[in-house]
N, CA and C atoms as an extended XYZ file, in Angstrom:
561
Properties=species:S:1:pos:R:3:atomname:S:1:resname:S:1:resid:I:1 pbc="F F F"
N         6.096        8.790      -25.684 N   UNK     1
C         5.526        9.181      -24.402 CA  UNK     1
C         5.058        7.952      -23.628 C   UNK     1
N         4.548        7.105      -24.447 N   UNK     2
C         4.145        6.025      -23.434 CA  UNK     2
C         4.931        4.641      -23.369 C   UNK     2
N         6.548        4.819      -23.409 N   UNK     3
C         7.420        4.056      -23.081 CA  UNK     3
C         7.968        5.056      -21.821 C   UNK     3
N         7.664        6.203      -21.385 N   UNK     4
C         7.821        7.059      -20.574 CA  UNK     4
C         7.091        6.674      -19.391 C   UNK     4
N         6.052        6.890      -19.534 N   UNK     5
C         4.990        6.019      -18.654 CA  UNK     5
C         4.822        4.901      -18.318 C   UNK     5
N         5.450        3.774      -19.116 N   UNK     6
C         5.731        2.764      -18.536 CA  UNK     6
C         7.345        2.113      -17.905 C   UNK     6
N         8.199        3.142      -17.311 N   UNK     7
C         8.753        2.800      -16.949 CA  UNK     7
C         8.992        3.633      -15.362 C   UNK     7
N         9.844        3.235      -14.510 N   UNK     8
C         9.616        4.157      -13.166 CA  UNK     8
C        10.247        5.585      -13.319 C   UNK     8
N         9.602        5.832      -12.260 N   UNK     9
C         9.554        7.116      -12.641 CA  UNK     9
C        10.855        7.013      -11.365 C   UNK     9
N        11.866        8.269      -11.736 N   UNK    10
C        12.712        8.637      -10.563 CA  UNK    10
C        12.345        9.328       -9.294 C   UNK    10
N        12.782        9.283       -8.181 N   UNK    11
C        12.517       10.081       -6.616 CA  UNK    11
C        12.341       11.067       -6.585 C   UNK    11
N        13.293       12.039       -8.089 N   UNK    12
C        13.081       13.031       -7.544 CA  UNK    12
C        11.546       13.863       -8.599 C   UNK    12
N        10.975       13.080       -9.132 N   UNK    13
C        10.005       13.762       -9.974 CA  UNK    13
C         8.899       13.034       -9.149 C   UNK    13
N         8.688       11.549       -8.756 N   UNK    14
C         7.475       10.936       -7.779 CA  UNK    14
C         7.652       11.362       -6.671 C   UNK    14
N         8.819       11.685       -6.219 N   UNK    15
C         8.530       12.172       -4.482 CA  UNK    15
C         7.784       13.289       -4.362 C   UNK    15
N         8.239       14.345       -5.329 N   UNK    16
C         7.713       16.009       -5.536 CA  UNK    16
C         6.331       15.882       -5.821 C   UNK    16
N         5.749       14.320       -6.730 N   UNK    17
C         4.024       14.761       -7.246 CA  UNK    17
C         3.349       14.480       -6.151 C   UNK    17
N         4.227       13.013       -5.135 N   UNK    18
C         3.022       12.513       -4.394 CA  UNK    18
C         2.766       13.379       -3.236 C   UNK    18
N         3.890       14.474       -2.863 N   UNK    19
C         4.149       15.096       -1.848 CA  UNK    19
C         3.258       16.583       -2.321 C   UNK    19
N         2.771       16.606       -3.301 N   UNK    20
C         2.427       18.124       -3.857 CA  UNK    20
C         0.563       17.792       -3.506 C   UNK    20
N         0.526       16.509       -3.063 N   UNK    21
C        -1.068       16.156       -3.101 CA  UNK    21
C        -1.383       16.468       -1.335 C   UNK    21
N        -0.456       17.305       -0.768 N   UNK    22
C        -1.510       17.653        0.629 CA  UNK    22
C        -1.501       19.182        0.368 C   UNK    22
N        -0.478       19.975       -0.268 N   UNK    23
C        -1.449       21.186       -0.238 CA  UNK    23
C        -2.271       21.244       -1.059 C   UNK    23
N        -2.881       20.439       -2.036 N   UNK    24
C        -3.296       20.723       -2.902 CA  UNK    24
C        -4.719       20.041       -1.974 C   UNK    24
N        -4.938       19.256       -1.229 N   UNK    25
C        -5.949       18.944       -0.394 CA  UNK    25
C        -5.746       19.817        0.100 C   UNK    25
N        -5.193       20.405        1.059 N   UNK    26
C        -5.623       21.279        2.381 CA  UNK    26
C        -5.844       22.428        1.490 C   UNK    26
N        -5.716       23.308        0.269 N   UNK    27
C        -6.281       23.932       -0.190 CA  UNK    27
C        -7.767       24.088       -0.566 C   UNK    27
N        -8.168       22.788       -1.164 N   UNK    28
C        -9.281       22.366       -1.777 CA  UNK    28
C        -9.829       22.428       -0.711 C   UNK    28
N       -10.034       22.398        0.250 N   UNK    29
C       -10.902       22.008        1.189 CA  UNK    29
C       -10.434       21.627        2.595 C   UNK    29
N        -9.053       21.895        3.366 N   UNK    30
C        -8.980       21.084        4.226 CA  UNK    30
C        -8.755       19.749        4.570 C   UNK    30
N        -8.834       19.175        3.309 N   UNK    31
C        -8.745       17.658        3.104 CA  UNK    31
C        -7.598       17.053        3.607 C   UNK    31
N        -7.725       16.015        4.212 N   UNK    32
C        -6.659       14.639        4.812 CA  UNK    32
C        -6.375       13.909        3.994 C   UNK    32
N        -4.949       13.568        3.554 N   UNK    33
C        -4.763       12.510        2.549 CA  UNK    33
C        -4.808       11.400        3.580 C   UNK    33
N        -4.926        9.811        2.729 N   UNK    34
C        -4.962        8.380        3.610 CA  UNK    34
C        -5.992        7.561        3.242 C   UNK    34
N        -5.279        6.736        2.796 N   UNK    35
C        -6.029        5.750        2.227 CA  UNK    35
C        -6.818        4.491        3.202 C   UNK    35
N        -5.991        4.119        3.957 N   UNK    36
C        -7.011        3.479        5.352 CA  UNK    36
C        -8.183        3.870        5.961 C   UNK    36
N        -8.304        4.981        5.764 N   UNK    37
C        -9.613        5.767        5.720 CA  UNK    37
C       -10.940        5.336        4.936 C   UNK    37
N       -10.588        5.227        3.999 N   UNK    38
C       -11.473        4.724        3.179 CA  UNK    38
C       -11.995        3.790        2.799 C   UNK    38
N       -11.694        2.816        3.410 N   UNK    39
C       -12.281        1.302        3.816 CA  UNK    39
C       -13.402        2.008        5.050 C   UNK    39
N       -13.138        2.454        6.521 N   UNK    40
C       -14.245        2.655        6.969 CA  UNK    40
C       -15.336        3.512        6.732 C   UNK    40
N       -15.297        4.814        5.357 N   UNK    41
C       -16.168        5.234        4.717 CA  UNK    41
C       -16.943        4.163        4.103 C   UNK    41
N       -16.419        2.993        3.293 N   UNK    42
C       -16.800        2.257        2.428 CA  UNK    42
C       -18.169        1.366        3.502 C   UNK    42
N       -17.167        0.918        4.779 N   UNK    43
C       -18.190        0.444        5.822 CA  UNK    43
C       -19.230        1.441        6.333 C   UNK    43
N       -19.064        2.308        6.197 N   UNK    44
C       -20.055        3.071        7.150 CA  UNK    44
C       -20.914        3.259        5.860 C   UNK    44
N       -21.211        3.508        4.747 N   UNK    45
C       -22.185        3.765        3.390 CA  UNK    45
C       -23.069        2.598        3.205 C   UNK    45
N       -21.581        1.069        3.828 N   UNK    46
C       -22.921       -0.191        3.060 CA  UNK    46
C       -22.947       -0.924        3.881 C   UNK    46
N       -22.992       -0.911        5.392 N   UNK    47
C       -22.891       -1.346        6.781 CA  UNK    47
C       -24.058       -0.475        7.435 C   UNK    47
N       -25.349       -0.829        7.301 N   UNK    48
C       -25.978       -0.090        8.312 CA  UNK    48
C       -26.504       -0.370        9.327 C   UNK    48
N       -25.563       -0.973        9.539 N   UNK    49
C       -24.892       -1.255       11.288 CA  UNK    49
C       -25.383       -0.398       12.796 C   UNK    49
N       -25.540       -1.174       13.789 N   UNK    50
C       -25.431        0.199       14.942 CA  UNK    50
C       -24.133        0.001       15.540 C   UNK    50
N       -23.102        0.031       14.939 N   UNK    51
C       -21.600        0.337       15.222 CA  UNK    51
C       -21.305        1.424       15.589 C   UNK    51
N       -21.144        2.523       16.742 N   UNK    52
C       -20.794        3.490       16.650 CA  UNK    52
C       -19.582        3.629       15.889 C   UNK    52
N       -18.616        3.025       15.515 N   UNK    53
C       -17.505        3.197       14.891 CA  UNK    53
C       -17.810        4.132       13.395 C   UNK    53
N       -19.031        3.261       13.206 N   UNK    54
C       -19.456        3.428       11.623 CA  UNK    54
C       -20.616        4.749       11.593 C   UNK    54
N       -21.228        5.456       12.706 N   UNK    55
C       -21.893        6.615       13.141 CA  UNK    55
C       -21.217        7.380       12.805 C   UNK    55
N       -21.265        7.992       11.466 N   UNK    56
C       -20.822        9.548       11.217 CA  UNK    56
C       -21.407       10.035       10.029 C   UNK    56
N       -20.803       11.228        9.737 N   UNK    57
C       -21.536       11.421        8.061 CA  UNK    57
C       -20.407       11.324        6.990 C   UNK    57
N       -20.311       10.158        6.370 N   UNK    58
C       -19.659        9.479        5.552 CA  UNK    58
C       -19.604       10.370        4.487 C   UNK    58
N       -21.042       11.032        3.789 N   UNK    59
C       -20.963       11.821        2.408 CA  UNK    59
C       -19.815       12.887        2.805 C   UNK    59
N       -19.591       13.478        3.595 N   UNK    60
C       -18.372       14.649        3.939 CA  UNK    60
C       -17.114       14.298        3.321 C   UNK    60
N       -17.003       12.533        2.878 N   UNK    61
C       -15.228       11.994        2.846 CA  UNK    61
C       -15.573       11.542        1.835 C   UNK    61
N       -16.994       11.617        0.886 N   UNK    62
C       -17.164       11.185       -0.466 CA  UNK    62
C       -15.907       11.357       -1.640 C   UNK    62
N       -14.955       12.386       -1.195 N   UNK    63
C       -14.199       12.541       -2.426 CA  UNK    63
C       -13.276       11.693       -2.204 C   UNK    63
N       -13.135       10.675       -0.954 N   UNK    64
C       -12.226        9.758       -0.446 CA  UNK    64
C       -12.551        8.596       -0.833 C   UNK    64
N       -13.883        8.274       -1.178 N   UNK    65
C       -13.776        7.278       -1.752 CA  UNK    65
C       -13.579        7.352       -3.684 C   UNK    65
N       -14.102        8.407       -3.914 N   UNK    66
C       -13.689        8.600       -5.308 CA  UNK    66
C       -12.147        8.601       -5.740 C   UNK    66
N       -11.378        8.841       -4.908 N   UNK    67
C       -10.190        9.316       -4.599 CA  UNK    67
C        -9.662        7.603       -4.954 C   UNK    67
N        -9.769        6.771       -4.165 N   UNK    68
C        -9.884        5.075       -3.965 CA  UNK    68
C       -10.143        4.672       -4.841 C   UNK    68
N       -11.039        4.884       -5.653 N   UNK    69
C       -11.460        4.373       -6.748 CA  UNK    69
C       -11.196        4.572       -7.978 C   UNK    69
N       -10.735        5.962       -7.967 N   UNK    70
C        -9.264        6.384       -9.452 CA  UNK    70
C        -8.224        5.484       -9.068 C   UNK    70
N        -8.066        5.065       -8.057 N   UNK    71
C        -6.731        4.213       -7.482 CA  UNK    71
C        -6.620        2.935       -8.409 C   UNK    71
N        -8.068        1.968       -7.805 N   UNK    72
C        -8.584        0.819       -8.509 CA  UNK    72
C        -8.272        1.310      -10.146 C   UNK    72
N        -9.659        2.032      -10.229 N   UNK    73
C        -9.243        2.031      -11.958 CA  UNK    73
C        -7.945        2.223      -12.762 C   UNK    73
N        -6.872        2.954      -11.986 N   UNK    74
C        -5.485        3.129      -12.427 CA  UNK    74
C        -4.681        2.301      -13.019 C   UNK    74
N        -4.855        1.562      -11.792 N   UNK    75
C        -4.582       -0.176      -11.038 CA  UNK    75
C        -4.810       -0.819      -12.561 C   UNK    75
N        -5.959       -0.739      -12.930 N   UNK    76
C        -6.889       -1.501      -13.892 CA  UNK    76
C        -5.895       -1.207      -15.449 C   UNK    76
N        -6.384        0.085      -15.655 N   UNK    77
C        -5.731        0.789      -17.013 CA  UNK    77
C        -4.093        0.483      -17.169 C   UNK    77
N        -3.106        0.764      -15.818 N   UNK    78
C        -1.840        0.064      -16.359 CA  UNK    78
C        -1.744       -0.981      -16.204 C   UNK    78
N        -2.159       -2.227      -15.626 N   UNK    79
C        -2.180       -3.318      -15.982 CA  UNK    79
C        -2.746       -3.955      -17.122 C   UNK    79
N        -3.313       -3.408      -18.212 N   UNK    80
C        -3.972       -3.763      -19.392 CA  UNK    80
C        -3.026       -2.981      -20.220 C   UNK    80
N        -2.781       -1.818      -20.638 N   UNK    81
C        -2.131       -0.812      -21.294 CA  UNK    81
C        -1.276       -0.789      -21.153 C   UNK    81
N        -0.462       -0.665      -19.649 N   UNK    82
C         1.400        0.320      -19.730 CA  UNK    82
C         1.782       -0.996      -19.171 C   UNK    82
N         1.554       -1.923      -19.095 N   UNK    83
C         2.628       -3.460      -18.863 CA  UNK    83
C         3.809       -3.295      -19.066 C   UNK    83
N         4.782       -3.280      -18.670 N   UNK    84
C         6.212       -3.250      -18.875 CA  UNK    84
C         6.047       -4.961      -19.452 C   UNK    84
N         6.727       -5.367      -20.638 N   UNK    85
C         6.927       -7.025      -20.705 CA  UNK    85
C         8.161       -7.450      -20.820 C   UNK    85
N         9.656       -6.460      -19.915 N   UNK    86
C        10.551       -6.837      -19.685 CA  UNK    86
C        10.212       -7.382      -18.418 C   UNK    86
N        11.477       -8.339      -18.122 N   UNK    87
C        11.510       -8.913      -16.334 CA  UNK    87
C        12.120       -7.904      -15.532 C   UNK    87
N        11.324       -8.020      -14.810 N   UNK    88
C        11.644       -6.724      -12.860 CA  UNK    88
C        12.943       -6.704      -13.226 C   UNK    88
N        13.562       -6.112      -12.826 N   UNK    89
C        14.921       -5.319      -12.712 CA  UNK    89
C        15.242       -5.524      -11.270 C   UNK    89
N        16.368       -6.929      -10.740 N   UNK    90
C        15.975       -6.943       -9.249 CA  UNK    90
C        17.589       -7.284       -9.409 C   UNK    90
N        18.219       -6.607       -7.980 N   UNK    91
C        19.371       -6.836       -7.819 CA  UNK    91
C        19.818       -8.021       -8.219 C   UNK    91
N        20.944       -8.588       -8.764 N   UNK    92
C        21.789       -9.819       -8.531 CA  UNK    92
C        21.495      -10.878       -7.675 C   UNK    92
N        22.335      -10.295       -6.278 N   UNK    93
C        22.438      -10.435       -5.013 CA  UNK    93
C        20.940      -10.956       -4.128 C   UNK    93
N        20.077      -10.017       -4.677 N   UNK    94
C        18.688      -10.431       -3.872 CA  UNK    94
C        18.176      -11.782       -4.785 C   UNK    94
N        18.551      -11.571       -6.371 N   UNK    95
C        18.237      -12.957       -7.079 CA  UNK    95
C        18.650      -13.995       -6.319 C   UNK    95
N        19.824      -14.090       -5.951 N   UNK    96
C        20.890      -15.477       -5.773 CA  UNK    96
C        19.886      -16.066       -4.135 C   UNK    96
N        19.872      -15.021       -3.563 N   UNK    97
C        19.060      -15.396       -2.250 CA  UNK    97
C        17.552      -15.762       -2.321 C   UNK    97
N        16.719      -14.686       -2.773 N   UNK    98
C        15.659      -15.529       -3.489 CA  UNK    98
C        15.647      -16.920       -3.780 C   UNK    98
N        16.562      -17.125       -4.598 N   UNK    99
C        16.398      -18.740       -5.558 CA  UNK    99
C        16.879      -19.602       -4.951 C   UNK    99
N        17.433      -18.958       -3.548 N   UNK   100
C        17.117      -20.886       -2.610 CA  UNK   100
C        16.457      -20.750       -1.788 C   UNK   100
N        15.420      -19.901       -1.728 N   UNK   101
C        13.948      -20.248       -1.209 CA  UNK   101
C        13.139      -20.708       -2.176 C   UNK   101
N        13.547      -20.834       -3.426 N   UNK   102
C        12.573      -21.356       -4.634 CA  UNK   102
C        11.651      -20.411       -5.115 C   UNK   102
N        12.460      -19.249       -5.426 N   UNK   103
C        11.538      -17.581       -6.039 CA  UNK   103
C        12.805      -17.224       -7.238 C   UNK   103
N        12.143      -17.856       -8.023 N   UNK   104
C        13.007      -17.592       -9.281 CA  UNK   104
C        12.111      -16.857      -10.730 C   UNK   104
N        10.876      -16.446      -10.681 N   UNK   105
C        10.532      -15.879      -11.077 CA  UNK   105
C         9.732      -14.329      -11.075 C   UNK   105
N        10.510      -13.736      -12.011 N   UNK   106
C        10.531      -12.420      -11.585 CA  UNK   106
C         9.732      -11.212      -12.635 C   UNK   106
N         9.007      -12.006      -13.271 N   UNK   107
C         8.173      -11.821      -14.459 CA  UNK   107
C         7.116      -10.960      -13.628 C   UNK   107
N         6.721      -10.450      -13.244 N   UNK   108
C         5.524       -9.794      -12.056 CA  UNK   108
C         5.868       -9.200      -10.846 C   UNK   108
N         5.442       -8.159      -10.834 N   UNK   109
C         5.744       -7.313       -9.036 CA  UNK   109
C         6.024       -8.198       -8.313 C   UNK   109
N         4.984       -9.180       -8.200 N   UNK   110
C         5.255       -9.960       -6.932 CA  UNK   110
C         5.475      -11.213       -7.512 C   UNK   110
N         6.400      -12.385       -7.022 N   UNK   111
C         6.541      -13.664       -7.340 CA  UNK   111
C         5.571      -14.569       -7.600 C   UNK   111
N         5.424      -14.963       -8.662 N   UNK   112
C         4.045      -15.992       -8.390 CA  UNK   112
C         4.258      -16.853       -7.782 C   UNK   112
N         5.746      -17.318       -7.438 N   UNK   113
C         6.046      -18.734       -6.238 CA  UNK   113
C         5.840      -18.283       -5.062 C   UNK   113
N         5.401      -17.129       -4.810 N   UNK   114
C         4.706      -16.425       -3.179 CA  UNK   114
C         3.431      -16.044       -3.178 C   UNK   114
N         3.417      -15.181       -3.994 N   UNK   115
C         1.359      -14.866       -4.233 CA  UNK   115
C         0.868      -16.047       -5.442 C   UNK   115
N         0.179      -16.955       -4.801 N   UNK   116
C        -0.373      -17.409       -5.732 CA  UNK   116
C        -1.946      -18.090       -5.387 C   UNK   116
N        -3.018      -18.597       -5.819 N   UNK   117
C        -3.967      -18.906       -4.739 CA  UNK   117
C        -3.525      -20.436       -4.365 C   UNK   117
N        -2.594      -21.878       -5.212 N   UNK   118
C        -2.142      -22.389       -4.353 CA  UNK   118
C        -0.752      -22.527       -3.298 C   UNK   118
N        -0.486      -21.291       -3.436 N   UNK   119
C         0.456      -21.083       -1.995 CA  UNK   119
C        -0.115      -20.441       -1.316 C   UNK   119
N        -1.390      -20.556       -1.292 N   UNK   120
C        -2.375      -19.900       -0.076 CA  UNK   120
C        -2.585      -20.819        0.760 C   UNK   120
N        -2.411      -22.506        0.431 N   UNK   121
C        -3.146      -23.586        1.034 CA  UNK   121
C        -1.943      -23.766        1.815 C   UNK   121
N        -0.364      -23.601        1.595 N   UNK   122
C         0.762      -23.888        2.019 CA  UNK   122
C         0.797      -22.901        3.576 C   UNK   122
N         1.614      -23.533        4.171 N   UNK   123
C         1.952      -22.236        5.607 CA  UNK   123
C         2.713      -21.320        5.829 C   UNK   123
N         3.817      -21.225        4.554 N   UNK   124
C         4.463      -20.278        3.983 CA  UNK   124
C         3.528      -19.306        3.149 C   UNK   124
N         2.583      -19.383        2.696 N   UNK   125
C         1.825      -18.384        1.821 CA  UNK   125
C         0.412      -18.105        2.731 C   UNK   125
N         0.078      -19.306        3.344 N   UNK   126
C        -0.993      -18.723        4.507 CA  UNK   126
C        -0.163      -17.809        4.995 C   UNK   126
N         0.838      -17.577        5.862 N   UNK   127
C         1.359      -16.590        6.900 CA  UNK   127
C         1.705      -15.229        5.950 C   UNK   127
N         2.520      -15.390        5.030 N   UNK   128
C         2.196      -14.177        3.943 CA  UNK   128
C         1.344      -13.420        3.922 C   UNK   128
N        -0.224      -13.976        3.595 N   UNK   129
C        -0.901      -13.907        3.178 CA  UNK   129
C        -1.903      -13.075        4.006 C   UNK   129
N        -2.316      -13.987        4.418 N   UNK   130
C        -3.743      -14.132        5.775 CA  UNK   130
C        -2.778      -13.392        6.717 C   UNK   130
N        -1.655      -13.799        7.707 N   UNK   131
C        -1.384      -13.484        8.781 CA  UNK   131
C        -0.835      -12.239        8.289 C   UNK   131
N        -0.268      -11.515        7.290 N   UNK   132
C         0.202      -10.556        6.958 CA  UNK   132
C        -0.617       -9.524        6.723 C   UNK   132
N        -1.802       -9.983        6.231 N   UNK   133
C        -2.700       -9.276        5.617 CA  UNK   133
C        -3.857       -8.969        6.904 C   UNK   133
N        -3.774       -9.630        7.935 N   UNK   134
C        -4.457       -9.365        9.325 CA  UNK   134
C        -3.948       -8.448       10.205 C   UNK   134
N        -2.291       -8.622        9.987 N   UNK   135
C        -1.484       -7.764       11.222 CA  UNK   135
C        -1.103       -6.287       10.051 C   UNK   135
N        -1.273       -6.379        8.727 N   UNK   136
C        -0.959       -4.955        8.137 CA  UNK   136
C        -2.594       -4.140        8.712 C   UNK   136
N        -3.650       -4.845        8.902 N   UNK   137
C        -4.789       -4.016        8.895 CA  UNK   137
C        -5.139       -3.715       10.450 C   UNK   137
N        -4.613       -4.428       11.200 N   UNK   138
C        -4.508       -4.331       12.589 CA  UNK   138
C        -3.753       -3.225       12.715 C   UNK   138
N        -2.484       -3.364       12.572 N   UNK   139
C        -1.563       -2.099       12.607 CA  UNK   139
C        -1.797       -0.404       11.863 C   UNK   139
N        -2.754       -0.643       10.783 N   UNK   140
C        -3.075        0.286       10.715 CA  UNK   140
C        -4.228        0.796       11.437 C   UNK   140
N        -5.089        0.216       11.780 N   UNK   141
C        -6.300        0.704       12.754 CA  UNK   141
C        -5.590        1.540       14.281 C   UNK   141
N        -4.583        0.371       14.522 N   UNK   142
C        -4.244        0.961       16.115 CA  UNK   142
C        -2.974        1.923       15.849 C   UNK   142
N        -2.311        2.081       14.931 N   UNK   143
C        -1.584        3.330       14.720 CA  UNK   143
C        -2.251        4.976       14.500 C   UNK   143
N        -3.998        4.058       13.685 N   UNK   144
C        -4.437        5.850       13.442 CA  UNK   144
C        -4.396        6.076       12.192 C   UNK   144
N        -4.063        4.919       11.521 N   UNK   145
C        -3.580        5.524       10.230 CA  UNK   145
C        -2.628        4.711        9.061 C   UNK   145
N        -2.424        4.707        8.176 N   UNK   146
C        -1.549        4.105        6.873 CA  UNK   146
C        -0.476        4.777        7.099 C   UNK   146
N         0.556        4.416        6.464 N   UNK   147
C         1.779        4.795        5.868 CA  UNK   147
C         2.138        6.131        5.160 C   UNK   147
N         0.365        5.523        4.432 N   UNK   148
C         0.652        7.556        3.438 CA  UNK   148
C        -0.187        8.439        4.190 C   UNK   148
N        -1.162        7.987        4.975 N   UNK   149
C        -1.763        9.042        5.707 CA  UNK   149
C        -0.610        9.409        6.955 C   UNK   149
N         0.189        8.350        7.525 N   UNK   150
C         1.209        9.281        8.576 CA  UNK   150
C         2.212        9.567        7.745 C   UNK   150
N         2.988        9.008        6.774 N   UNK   151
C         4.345        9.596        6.388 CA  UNK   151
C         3.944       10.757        5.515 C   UNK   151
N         3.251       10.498        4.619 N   UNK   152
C         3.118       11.801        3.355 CA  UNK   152
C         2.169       12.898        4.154 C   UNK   152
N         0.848       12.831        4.869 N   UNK   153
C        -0.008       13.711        5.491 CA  UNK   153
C         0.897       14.296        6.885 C   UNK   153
N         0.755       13.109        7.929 N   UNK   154
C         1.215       13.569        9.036 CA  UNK   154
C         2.041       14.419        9.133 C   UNK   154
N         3.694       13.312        8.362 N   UNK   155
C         4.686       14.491        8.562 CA  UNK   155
C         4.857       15.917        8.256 C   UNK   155
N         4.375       16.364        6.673 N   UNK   156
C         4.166       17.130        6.322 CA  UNK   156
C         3.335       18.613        7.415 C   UNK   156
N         2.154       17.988        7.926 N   UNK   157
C         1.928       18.469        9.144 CA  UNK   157
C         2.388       18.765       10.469 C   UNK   157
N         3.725       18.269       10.232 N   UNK   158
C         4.131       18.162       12.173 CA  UNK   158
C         3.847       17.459       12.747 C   UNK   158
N         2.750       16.831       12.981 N   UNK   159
C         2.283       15.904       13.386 CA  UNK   159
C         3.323       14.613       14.546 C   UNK   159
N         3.114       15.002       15.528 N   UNK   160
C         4.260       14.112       16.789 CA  UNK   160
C         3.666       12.535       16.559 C   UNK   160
N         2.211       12.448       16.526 N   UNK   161
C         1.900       10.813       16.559 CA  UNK   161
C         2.684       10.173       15.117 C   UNK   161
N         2.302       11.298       14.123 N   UNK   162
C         2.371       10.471       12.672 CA  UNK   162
C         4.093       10.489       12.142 C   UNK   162
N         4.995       10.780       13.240 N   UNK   163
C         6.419       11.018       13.622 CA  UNK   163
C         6.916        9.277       14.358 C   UNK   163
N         6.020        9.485       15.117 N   UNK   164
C         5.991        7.930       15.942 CA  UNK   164
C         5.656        6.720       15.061 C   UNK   164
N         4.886        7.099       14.366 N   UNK   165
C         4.289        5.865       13.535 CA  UNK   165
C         5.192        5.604       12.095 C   UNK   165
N         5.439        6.621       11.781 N   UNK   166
C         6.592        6.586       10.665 CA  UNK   166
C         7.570        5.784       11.271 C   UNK   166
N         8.059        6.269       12.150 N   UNK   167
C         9.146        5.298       12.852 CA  UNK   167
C         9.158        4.196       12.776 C   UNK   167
N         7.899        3.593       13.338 N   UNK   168
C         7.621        1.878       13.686 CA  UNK   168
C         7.082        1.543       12.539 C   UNK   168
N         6.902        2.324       11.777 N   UNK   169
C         6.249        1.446       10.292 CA  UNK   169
C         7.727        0.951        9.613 C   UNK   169
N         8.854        1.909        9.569 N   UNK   170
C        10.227        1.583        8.787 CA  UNK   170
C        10.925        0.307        9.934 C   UNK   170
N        10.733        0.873       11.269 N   UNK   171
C        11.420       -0.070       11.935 CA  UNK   171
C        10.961       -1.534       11.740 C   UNK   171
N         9.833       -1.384       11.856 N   UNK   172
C         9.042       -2.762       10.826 CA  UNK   172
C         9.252       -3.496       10.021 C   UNK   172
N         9.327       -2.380        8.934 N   UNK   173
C         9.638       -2.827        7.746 CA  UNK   173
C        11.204       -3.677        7.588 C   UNK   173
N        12.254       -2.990        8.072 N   UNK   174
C        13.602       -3.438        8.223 CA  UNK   174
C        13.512       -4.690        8.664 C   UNK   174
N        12.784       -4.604       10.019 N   UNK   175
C        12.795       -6.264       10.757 CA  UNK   175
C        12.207       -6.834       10.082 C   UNK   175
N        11.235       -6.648        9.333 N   UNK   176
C        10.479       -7.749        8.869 CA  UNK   176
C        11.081       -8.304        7.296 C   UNK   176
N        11.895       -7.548        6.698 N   UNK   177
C        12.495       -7.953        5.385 CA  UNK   177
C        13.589       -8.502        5.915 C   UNK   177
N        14.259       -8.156        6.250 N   UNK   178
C        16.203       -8.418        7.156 CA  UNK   178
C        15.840       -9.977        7.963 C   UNK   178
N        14.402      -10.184        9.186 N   UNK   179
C        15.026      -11.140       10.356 CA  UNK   179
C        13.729      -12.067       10.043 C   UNK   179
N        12.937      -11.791        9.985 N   UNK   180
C        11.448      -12.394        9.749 CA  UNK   180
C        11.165      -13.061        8.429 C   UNK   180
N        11.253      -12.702        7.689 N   UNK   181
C        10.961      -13.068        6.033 CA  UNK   181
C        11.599      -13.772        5.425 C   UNK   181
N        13.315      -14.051        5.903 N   UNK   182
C        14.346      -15.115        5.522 CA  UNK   182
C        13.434      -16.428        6.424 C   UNK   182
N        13.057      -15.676        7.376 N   UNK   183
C        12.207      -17.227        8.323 CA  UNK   183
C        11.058      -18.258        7.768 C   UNK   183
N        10.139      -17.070        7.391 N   UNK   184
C         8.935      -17.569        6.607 CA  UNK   184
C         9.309      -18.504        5.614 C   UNK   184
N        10.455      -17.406        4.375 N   UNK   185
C        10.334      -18.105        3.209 CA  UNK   185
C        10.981      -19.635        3.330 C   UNK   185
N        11.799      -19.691        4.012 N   UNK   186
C        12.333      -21.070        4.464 CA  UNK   186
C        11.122      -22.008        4.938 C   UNK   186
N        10.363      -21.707        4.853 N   UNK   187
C         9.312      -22.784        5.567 CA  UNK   187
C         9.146      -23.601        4.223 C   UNK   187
């Protein structure tokens, strides 16, 4: 069982669980899935701020941050426990391209020749990093929302904005792996 668990799971058994978690909120309670959310609960509990942003009653979305925080601990437990200690399973093709940007190791989700704290000091891993990590949180504030709060919540709902935002999050995504990211890593 737990060579089961540590390996991926297929589309059609993860698409069905992660997708089975809004009626199972809007049952419970009405509840909104979305994880961007829960950073400004987190601010509004230990920020006592006169932000109107942060003016509301936070205990109402308490199960949102508990929710966040099975996330973390998850996070925690398979990285100690269900480690896969084979290497990523990554196309050929994306290898060969990779490795003349100098990303030849594939031992970890993410490359340690890209996330690392000294390719943070570099301007290839600053822009990664920092500038990536500024314009993903920007973009989610002025969209309304995350990825899983518009693709998995919204759509599911009908939802016309979280239709729009799905859009520009993939259209994004494409440009930014395909025209942008061959740019960076060359730096």
């Amino acid at each position: 069982m737990l060579e089961l668990i540590k390996e991926p799971w297929p589309w059609y058994i993860a698409g069905p669980l992660i997708g089975l978690t809004v009626p199972v909120l809007l049952i419970l309670g009405n509840k909104s899935f979305g994880i961007s959310s829960s950073l400004r609960h987190i601010c509004a509990a230990c920020i006592p701020a006169n932000i109107s942003f942060f003016k509301y009653d936070w205990k109402k979305e308490l199960w949102n941050l508990f929710f966040v925080f099975g996330i973390f601990l998850g996070g925690i437990i398979a990285s100690h426990y269900l480690i896969n200690s084979t290497e990523i399973s990554v196309n050929p093709k994306l290898k060969a391209e990779l490795a003349t940007y100098g990303i030849t190791d594939f031992s970890n989700l993410v490359p340690t020749q890209l996330m690392n704290f000294a390719s943070l000091l570099t301007l290839r891993g600053f822009i990664t990093m920092v500038v990536g990590g500024f314009l993903v949180g920007f973009g989610t504030r002025y969209a309304g929302g995350c990825t899983s709060g518009h693709a998995i919540m919204g759509l599911s709902n009908m939802q016309w904005p979280s239709l729009v935002a799905t859009i520009c999050f993939m259209a994004g995504g494409f440009l930014m792996a395909n025209v942008i990211l061959p740019i960076i890593l060359s730096l």
